[in-house]
Short mmCIF file of C-alpha atoms in Angstrom, two decimals:
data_model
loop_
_atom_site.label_atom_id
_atom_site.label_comp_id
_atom_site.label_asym_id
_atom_site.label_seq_id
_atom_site.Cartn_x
_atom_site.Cartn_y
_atom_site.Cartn_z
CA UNK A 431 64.48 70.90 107.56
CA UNK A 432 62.16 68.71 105.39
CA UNK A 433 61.50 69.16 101.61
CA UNK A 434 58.09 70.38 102.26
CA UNK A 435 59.41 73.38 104.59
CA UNK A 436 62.54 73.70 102.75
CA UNK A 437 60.49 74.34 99.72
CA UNK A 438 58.23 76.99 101.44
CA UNK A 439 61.47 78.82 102.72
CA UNK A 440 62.93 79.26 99.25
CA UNK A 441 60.03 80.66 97.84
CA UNK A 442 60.34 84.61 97.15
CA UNK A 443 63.84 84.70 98.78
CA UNK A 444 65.09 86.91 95.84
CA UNK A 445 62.42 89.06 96.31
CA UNK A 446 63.24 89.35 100.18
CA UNK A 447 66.61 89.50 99.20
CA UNK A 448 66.04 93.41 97.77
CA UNK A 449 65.19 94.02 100.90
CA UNK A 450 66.52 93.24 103.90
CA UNK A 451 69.97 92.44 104.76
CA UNK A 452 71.65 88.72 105.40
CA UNK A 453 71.48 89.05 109.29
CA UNK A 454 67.64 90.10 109.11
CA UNK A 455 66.93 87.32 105.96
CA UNK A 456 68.69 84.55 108.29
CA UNK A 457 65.88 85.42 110.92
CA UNK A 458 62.77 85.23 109.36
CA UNK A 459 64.32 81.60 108.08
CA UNK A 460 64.97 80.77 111.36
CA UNK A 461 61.65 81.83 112.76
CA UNK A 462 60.41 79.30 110.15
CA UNK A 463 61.56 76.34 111.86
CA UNK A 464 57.97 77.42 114.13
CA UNK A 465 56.27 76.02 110.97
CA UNK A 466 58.11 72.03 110.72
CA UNK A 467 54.66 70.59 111.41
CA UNK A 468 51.53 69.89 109.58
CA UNK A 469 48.49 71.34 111.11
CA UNK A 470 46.58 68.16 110.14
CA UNK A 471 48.00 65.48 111.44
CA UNK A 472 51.07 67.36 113.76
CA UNK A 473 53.60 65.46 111.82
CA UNK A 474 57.62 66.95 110.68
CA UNK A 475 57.11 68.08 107.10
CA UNK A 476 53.47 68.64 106.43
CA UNK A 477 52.85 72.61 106.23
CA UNK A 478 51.63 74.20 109.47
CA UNK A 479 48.10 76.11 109.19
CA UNK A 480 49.04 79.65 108.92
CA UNK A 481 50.86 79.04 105.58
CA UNK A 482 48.33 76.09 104.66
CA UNK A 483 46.62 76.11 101.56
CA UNK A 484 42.94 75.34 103.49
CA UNK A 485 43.75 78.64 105.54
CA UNK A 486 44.21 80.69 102.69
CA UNK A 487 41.79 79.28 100.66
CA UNK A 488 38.81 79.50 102.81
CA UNK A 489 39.77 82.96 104.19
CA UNK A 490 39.67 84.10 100.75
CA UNK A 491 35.97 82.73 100.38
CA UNK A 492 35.03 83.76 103.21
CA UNK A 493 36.30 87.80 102.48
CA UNK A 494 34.90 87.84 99.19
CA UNK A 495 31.10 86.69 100.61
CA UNK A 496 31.70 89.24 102.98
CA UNK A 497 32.36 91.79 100.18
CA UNK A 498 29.30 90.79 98.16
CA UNK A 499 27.04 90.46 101.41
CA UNK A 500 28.39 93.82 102.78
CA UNK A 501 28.43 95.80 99.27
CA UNK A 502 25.60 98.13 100.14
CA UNK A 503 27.34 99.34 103.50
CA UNK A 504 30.21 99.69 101.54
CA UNK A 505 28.85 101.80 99.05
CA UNK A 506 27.00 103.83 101.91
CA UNK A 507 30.53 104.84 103.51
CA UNK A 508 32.09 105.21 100.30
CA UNK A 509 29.26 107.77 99.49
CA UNK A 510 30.19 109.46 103.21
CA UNK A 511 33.76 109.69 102.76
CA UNK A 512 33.18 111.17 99.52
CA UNK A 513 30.83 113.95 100.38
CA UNK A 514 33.02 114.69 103.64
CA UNK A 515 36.63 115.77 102.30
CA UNK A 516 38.39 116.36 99.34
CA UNK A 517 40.28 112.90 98.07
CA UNK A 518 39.90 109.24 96.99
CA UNK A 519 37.74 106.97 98.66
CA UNK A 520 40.14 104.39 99.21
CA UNK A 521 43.17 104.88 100.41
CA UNK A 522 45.95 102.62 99.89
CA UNK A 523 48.99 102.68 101.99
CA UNK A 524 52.06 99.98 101.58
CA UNK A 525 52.65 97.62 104.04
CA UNK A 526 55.09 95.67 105.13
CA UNK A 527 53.79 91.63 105.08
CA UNK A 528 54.83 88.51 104.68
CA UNK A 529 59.06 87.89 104.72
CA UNK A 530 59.54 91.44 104.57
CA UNK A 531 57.45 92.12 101.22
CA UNK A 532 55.81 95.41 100.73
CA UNK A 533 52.25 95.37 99.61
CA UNK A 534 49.31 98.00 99.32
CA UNK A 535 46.77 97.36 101.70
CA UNK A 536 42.95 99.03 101.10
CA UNK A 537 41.29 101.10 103.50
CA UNK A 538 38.59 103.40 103.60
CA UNK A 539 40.10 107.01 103.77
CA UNK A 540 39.56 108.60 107.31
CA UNK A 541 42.25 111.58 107.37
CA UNK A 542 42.44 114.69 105.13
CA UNK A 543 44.45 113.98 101.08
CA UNK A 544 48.13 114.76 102.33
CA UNK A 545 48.12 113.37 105.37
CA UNK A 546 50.89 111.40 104.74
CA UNK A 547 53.28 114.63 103.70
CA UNK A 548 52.06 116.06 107.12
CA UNK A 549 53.17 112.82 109.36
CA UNK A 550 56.88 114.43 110.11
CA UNK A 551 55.53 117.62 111.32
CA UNK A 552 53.47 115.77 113.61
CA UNK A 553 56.23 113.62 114.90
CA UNK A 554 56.78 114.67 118.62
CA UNK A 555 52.80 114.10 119.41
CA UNK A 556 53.29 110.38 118.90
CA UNK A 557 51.82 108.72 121.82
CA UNK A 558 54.58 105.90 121.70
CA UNK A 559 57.11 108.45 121.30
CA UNK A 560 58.79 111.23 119.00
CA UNK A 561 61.57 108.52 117.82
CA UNK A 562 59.31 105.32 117.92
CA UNK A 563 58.61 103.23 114.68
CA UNK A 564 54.74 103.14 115.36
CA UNK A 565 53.10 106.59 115.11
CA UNK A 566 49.87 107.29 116.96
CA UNK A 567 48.08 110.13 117.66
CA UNK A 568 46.07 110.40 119.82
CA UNK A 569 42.47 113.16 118.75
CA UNK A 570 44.92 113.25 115.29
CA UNK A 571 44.39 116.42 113.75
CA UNK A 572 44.52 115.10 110.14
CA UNK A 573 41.55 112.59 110.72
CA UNK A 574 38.21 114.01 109.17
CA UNK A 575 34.57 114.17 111.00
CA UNK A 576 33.51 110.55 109.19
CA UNK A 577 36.64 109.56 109.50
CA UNK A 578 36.60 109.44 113.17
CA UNK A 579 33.63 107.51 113.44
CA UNK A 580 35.16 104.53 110.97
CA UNK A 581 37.91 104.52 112.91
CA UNK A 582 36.01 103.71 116.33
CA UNK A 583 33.91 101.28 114.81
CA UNK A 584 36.75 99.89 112.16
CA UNK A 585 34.43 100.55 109.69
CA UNK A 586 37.47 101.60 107.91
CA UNK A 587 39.29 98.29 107.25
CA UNK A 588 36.74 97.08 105.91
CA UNK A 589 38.91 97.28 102.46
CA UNK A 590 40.88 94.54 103.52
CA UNK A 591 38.70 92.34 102.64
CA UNK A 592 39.78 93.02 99.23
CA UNK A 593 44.01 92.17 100.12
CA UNK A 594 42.21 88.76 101.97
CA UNK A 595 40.96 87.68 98.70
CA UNK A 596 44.07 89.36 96.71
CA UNK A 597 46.40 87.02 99.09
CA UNK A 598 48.45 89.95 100.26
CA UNK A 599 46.72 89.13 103.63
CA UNK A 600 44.76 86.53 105.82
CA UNK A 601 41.71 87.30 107.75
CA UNK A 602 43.84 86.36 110.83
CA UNK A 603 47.11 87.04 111.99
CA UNK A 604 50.02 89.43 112.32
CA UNK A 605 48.47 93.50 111.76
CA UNK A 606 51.28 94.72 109.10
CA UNK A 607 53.07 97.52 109.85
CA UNK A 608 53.21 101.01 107.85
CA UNK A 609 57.31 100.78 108.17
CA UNK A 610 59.89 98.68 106.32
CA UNK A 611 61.04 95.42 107.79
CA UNK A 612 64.38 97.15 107.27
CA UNK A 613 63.28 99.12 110.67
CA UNK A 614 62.55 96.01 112.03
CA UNK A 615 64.85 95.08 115.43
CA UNK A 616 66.12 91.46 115.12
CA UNK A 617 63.47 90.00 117.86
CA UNK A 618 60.45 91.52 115.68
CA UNK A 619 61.50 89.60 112.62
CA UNK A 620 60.15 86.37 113.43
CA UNK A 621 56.35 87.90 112.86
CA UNK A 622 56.57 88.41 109.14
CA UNK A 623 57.28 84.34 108.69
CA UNK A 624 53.68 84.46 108.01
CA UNK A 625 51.08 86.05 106.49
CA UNK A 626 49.61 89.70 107.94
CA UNK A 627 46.03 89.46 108.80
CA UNK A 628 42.93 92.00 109.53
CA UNK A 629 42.71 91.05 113.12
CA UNK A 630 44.76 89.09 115.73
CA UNK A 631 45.81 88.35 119.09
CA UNK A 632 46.67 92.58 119.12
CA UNK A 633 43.58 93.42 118.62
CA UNK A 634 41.39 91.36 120.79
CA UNK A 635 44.16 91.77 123.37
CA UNK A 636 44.13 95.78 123.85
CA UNK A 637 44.58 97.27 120.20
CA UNK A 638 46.47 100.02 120.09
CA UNK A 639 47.04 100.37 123.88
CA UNK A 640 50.05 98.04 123.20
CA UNK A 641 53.55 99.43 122.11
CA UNK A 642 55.07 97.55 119.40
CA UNK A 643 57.15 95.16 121.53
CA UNK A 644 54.09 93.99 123.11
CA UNK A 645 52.56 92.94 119.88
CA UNK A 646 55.00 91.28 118.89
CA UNK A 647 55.21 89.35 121.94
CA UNK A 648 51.21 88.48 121.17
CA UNK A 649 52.08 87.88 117.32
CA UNK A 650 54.87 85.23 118.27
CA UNK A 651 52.35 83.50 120.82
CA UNK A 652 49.68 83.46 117.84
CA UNK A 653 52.39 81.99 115.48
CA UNK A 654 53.26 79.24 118.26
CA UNK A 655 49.48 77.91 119.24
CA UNK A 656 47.98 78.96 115.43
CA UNK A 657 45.01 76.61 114.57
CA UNK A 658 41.98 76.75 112.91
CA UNK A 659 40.33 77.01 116.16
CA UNK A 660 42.30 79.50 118.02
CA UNK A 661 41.41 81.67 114.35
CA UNK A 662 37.67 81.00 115.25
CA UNK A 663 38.48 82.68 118.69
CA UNK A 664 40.42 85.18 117.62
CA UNK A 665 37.60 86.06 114.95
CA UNK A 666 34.41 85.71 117.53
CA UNK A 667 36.39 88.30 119.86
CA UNK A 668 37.13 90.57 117.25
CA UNK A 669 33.54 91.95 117.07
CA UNK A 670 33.17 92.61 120.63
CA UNK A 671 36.18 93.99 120.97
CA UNK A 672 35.01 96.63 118.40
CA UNK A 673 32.29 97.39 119.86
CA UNK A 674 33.96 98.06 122.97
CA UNK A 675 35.53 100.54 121.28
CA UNK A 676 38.94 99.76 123.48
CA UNK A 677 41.90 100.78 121.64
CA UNK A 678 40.19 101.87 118.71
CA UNK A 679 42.27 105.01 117.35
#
């Protein structure tokens, strides 16, 4: 691997290291040999778009117009969620992102304060099943009245915005998952060689119609033909997918 890569791969690994174990570390860095090429110019050793410097510094831009030009809605569902349930506005739930790193990611809060302490008792209505590492629910009792209308319009994540500019996240690419990479099966690793992102390939490809293994299936495929331009795709869809309403939970 080439200094430039090399470089990349080094960064944080004591961090990871806390983490995960040797066999799981070893492949996330192999997953990284995905990223030998520059996105520029396609040659070995220039860094590949979806860790690029241009990516994350015009998605950040980008997020934080958003959050200026969209601060009155903001402070209109803020006002809703408030009025509508005991609890924060915001609720902030870690993440598991980029090489394994845990992270609290912003959302609007749709469900009722201790939803969280009720998510075991709930267990066997998961829709992907009672033992599965991605919990659904479908008509999920904890979700409040406003709550299930942010949710079907994704009004919700709006908040992430906020981890876009922070750098936690990118406005494209792999959704980050509530669980620990720890929980992770060897074949899922390779999607946390790169950032998280608000929307991807998942969600203009079915949402949360897809089990796990299916996403990551879509999340390698992003992480093998990323570009700026299949971003612009992936970000024009994402709206119509929304309002479509097809997955939304």
């Amino acid at each position: 691997m080439n200094a430039p890569v090399t470089s990349f791969r080094e960064q944080g690994s004591q961090d990871s290291g806390r983490r995960l174990d040797f066999e799981q570390r070893r492949n996330i860095e192999q997953a990284l040999w995905m990223h030998d090429r520059g996105w520029i110019l396609g040659t070995p050793g220039g860094r590949p778009w979806t860790l690029s410097r241009s990516k994350r510094g015009l998605e950040a831009l980008v997020a934080l117009i958003l959050l200026l030009a969209l601060a009155p809605l903001l402070l209109a569902i803020a006002l809703a969620v408030k009025l509508s349930s005991r609890g924060p506005v915001l609720f902030v739930q870690e993440r598991t992102g980029f090489r394994g790193r845990r992270f609290g990611m912003f959302k609007f809060r749709t469900m009722v304060a201790n939803a969280e302490t009720l998510k075991d008792s709930l267990r066997h209505l998961n829709k992907h099943g009672a033992d599965a590492i991605d919990f659904k629910i479908d008509r999920d009792p904890r979700v409040t009245s406003i709550g299930r209308l942010l949710r079907r319009t994704s009004l919700d994540e709006l908040p992430n915005l906020i981890n876009v500019v922070r750098g936690d996240m990118r406005l494209v690419g792999p959704r980050p998952t509530s669980f620990k990479a720890s929980r992770y099966q060897m074949e899922h690793l390779g999607r946390l060689s790169i950032y998280p992102g608000i929307t991807g390939l998942w969600q203009v490809s079915g949402r949360s119609d897809i089990d796990f293994n299916e996403r990551v299936l879509l999340d390698m495929d992003y992480i093998q033909r990323q570009g700026p331009m299949l971003d612009l795709i992936i970000l024009l869809r994402t709206p119509i997918e929304v309002l479509r309403g097809q997955g939304a939970a």
